Structure formats: structure tokens, C-alpha cells
PDB file of C-alpha atoms in Angstrom:
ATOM      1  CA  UNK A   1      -9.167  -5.372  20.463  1.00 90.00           C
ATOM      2  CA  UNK A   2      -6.494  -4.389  18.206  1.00 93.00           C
ATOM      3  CA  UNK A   3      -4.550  -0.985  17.742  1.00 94.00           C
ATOM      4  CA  UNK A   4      -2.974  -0.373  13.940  1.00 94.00           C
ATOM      5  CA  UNK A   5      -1.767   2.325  12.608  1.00 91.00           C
ATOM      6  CA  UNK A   6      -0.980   3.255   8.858  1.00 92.00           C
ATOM      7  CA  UNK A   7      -1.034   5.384   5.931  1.00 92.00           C
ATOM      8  CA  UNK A   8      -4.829   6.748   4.534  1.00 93.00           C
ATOM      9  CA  UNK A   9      -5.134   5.152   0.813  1.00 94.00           C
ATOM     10  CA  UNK A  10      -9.262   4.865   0.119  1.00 94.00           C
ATOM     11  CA  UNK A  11     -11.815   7.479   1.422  1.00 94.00           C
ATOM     12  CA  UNK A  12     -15.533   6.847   1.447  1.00 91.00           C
ATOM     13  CA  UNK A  13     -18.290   8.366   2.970  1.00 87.00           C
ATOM     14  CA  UNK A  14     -18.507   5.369   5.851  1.00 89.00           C
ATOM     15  CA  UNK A  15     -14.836   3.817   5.954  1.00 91.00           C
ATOM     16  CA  UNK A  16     -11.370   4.578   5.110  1.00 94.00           C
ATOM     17  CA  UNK A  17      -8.844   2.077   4.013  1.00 95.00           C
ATOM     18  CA  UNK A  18      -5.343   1.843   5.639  1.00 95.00           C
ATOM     19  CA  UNK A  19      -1.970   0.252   4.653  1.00 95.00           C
ATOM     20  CA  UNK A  20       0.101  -1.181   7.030  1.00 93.00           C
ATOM     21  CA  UNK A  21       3.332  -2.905   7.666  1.00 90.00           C
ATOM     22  CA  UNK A  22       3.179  -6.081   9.825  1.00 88.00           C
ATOM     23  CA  UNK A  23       6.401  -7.944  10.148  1.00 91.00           C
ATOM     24  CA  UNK A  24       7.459  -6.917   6.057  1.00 91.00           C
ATOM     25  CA  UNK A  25       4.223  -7.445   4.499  1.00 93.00           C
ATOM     26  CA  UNK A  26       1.907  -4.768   3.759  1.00 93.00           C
ATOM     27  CA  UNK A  27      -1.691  -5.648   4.882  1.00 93.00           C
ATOM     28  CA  UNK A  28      -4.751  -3.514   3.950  1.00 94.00           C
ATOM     29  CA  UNK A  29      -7.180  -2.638   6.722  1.00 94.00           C
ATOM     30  CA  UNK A  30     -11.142  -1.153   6.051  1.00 94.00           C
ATOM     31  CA  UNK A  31     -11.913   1.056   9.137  1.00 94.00           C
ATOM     32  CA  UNK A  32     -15.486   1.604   9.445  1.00 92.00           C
ATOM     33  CA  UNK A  33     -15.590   4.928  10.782  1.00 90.00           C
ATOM     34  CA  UNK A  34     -16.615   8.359   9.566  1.00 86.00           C
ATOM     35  CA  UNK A  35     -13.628  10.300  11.041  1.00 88.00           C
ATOM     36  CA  UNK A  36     -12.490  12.740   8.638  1.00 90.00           C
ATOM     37  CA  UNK A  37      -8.950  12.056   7.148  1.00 90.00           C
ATOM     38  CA  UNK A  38      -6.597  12.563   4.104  1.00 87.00           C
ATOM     39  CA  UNK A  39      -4.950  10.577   1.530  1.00 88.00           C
ATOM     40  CA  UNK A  40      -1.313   9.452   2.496  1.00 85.00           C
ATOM     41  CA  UNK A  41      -1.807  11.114   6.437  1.00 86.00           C
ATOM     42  CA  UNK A  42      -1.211   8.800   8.966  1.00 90.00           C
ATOM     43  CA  UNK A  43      -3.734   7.047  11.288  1.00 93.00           C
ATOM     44  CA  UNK A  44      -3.804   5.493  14.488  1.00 93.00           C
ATOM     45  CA  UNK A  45      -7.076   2.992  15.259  1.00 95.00           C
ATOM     46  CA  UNK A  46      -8.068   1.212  18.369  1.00 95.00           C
ATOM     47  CA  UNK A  47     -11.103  -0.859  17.883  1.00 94.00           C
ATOM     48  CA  UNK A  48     -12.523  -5.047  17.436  1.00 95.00           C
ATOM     49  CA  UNK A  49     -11.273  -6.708  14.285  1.00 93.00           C
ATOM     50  CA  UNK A  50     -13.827  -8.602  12.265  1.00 93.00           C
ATOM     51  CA  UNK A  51     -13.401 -10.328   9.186  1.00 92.00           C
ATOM     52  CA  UNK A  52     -11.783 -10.038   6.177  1.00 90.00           C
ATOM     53  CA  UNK A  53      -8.991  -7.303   7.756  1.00 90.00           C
ATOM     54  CA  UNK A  54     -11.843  -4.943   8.736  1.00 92.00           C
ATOM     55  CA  UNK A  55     -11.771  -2.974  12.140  1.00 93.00           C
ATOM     56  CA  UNK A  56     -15.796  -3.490  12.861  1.00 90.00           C
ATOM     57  CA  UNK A  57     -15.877  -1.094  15.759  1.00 91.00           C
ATOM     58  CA  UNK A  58     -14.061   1.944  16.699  1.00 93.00           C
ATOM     59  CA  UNK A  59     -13.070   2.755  20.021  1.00 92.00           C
ATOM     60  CA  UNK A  60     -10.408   5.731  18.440  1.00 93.00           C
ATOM     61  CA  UNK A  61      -9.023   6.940  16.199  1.00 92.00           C
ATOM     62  CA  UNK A  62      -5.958   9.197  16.036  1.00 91.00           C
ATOM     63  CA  UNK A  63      -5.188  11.326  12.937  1.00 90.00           C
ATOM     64  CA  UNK A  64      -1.605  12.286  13.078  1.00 84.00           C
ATOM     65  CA  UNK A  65      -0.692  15.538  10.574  1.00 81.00           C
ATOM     66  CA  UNK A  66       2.924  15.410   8.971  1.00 80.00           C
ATOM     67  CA  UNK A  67       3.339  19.013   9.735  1.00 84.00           C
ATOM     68  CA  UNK A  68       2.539  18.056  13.465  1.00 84.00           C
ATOM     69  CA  UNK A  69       5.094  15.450  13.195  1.00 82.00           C
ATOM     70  CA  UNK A  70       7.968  17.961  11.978  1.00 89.00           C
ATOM     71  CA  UNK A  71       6.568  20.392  14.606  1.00 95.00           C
ATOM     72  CA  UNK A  72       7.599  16.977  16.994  1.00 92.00           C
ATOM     73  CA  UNK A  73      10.758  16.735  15.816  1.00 94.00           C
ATOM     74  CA  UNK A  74      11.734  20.719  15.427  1.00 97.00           C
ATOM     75  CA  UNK A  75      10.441  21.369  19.321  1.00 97.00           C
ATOM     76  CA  UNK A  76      12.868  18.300  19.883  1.00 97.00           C
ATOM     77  CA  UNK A  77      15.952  19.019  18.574  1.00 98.00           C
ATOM     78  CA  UNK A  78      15.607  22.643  19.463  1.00 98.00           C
ATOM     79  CA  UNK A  79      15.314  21.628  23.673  1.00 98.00           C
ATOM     80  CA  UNK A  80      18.037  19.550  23.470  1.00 98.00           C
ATOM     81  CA  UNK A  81      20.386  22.204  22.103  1.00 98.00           C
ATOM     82  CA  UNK A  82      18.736  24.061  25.082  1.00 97.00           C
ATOM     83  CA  UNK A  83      19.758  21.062  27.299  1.00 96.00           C
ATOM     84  CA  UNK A  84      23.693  20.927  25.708  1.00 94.00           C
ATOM     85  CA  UNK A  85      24.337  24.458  26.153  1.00 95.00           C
ATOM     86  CA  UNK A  86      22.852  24.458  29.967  1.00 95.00           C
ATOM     87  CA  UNK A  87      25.022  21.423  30.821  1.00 94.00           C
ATOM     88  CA  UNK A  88      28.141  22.855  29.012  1.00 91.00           C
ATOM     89  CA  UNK A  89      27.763  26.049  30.996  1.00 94.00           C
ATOM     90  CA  UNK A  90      27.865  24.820  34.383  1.00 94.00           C
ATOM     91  CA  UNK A  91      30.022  21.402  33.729  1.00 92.00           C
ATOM     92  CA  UNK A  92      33.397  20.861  31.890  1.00 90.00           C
ATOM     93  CA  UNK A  93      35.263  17.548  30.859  1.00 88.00           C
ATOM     94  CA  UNK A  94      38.192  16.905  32.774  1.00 89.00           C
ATOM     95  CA  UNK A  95      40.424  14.866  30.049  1.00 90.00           C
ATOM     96  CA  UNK A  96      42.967  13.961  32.849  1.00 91.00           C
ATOM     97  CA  UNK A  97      41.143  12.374  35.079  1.00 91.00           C
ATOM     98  CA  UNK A  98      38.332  11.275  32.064  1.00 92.00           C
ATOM     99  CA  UNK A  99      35.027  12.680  34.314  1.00 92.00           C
ATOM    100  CA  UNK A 100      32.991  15.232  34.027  1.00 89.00           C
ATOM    101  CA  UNK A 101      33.716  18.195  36.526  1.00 90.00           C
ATOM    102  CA  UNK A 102      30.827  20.817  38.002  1.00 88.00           C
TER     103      UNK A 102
END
């Protein structure tokens, strides 16, 4: 049982191809699956590795969008402004003493 992830470079009708970095080399993977995906999106696979760097059976497969991924990081960034001005509001630095002061 293996999980890989990668970018989406060869679509057929029963298997997708996947490129992935392993330690600095890139290694192409066939997935035998007919889970729908895109060129250059990025996949996550759980399943038995056979021969020849082919995944033989699926257990899962995660397609992850690069607009979801920006979504990810936007919602991120945004909370923790959120979280600095909440802690900023009810605490203060006390330069004097060097601690932070409710």
C-alpha cells in the first residue's frame, strides 16, 4: 500500500499518468483508475503498487483543484489577521519588562 501524490500529465479512458518527485528524481506513475481529472491538477492516490511504477488497485483517490488550494491559503491568511488584531486588542507588549501584558 502506497500513497503518491503528483501532477496529472497523460489521460486515457482507463488510467492517468502522474509525475512525481521522490527524493530529486522525478518518477512517472500509471494509475489505473477512471476518476476524472485534468492535465497539470494535482492528485493524491492511495492504492497497491504493481510493476513497472503502476498503482494496480485504487483504494482513493484525491483530486486537489488549484483554485481550492488558493481558496486554502486566502481563508488562511485572512483568520490569522483575524487572530493578530484579537490578540492586539486585548494584550500589549510591555518593552520594560520584555512580556506581554493583558
Amino acid at each position: 500500500m502506497v500513497n503518491v501524490g503528483g501532477t496529472v500529465i497523460h489521460i486515457s479512458s482507463s488510467q492517468f499518468q502522474i509525475l512525481e518527485n521522490y527524493h530529486g528524481q522525478n518518477i512517472n506513475l500509471n494509475i489505473n483508475s477512471s476518476t476524472p481529472v485534468n492535465l497539470e491538477g494535482q492528485v493524491s492516490v492511495v492504492g497497491i503498487l504493481g510493476p513497472n511504477n503502476t498503482i494496480i488497485q485504487v483504494e482513493r483517490v484525491e483530486v486537489n483543484e488549484y483554485w481550492k488550494y488558493l481558496f486554502l491559503l486566502l481563508r488562511s491568511f485572512l483568520a490569522v489577521i483575524l487572530l493578530i488584531f484579537i490578540f492586539y486588542c486585548y494584550w500589549s507588549f510591555d518593552w520594560k519588562n520584555f512580556e506581554f501584558r493583558r
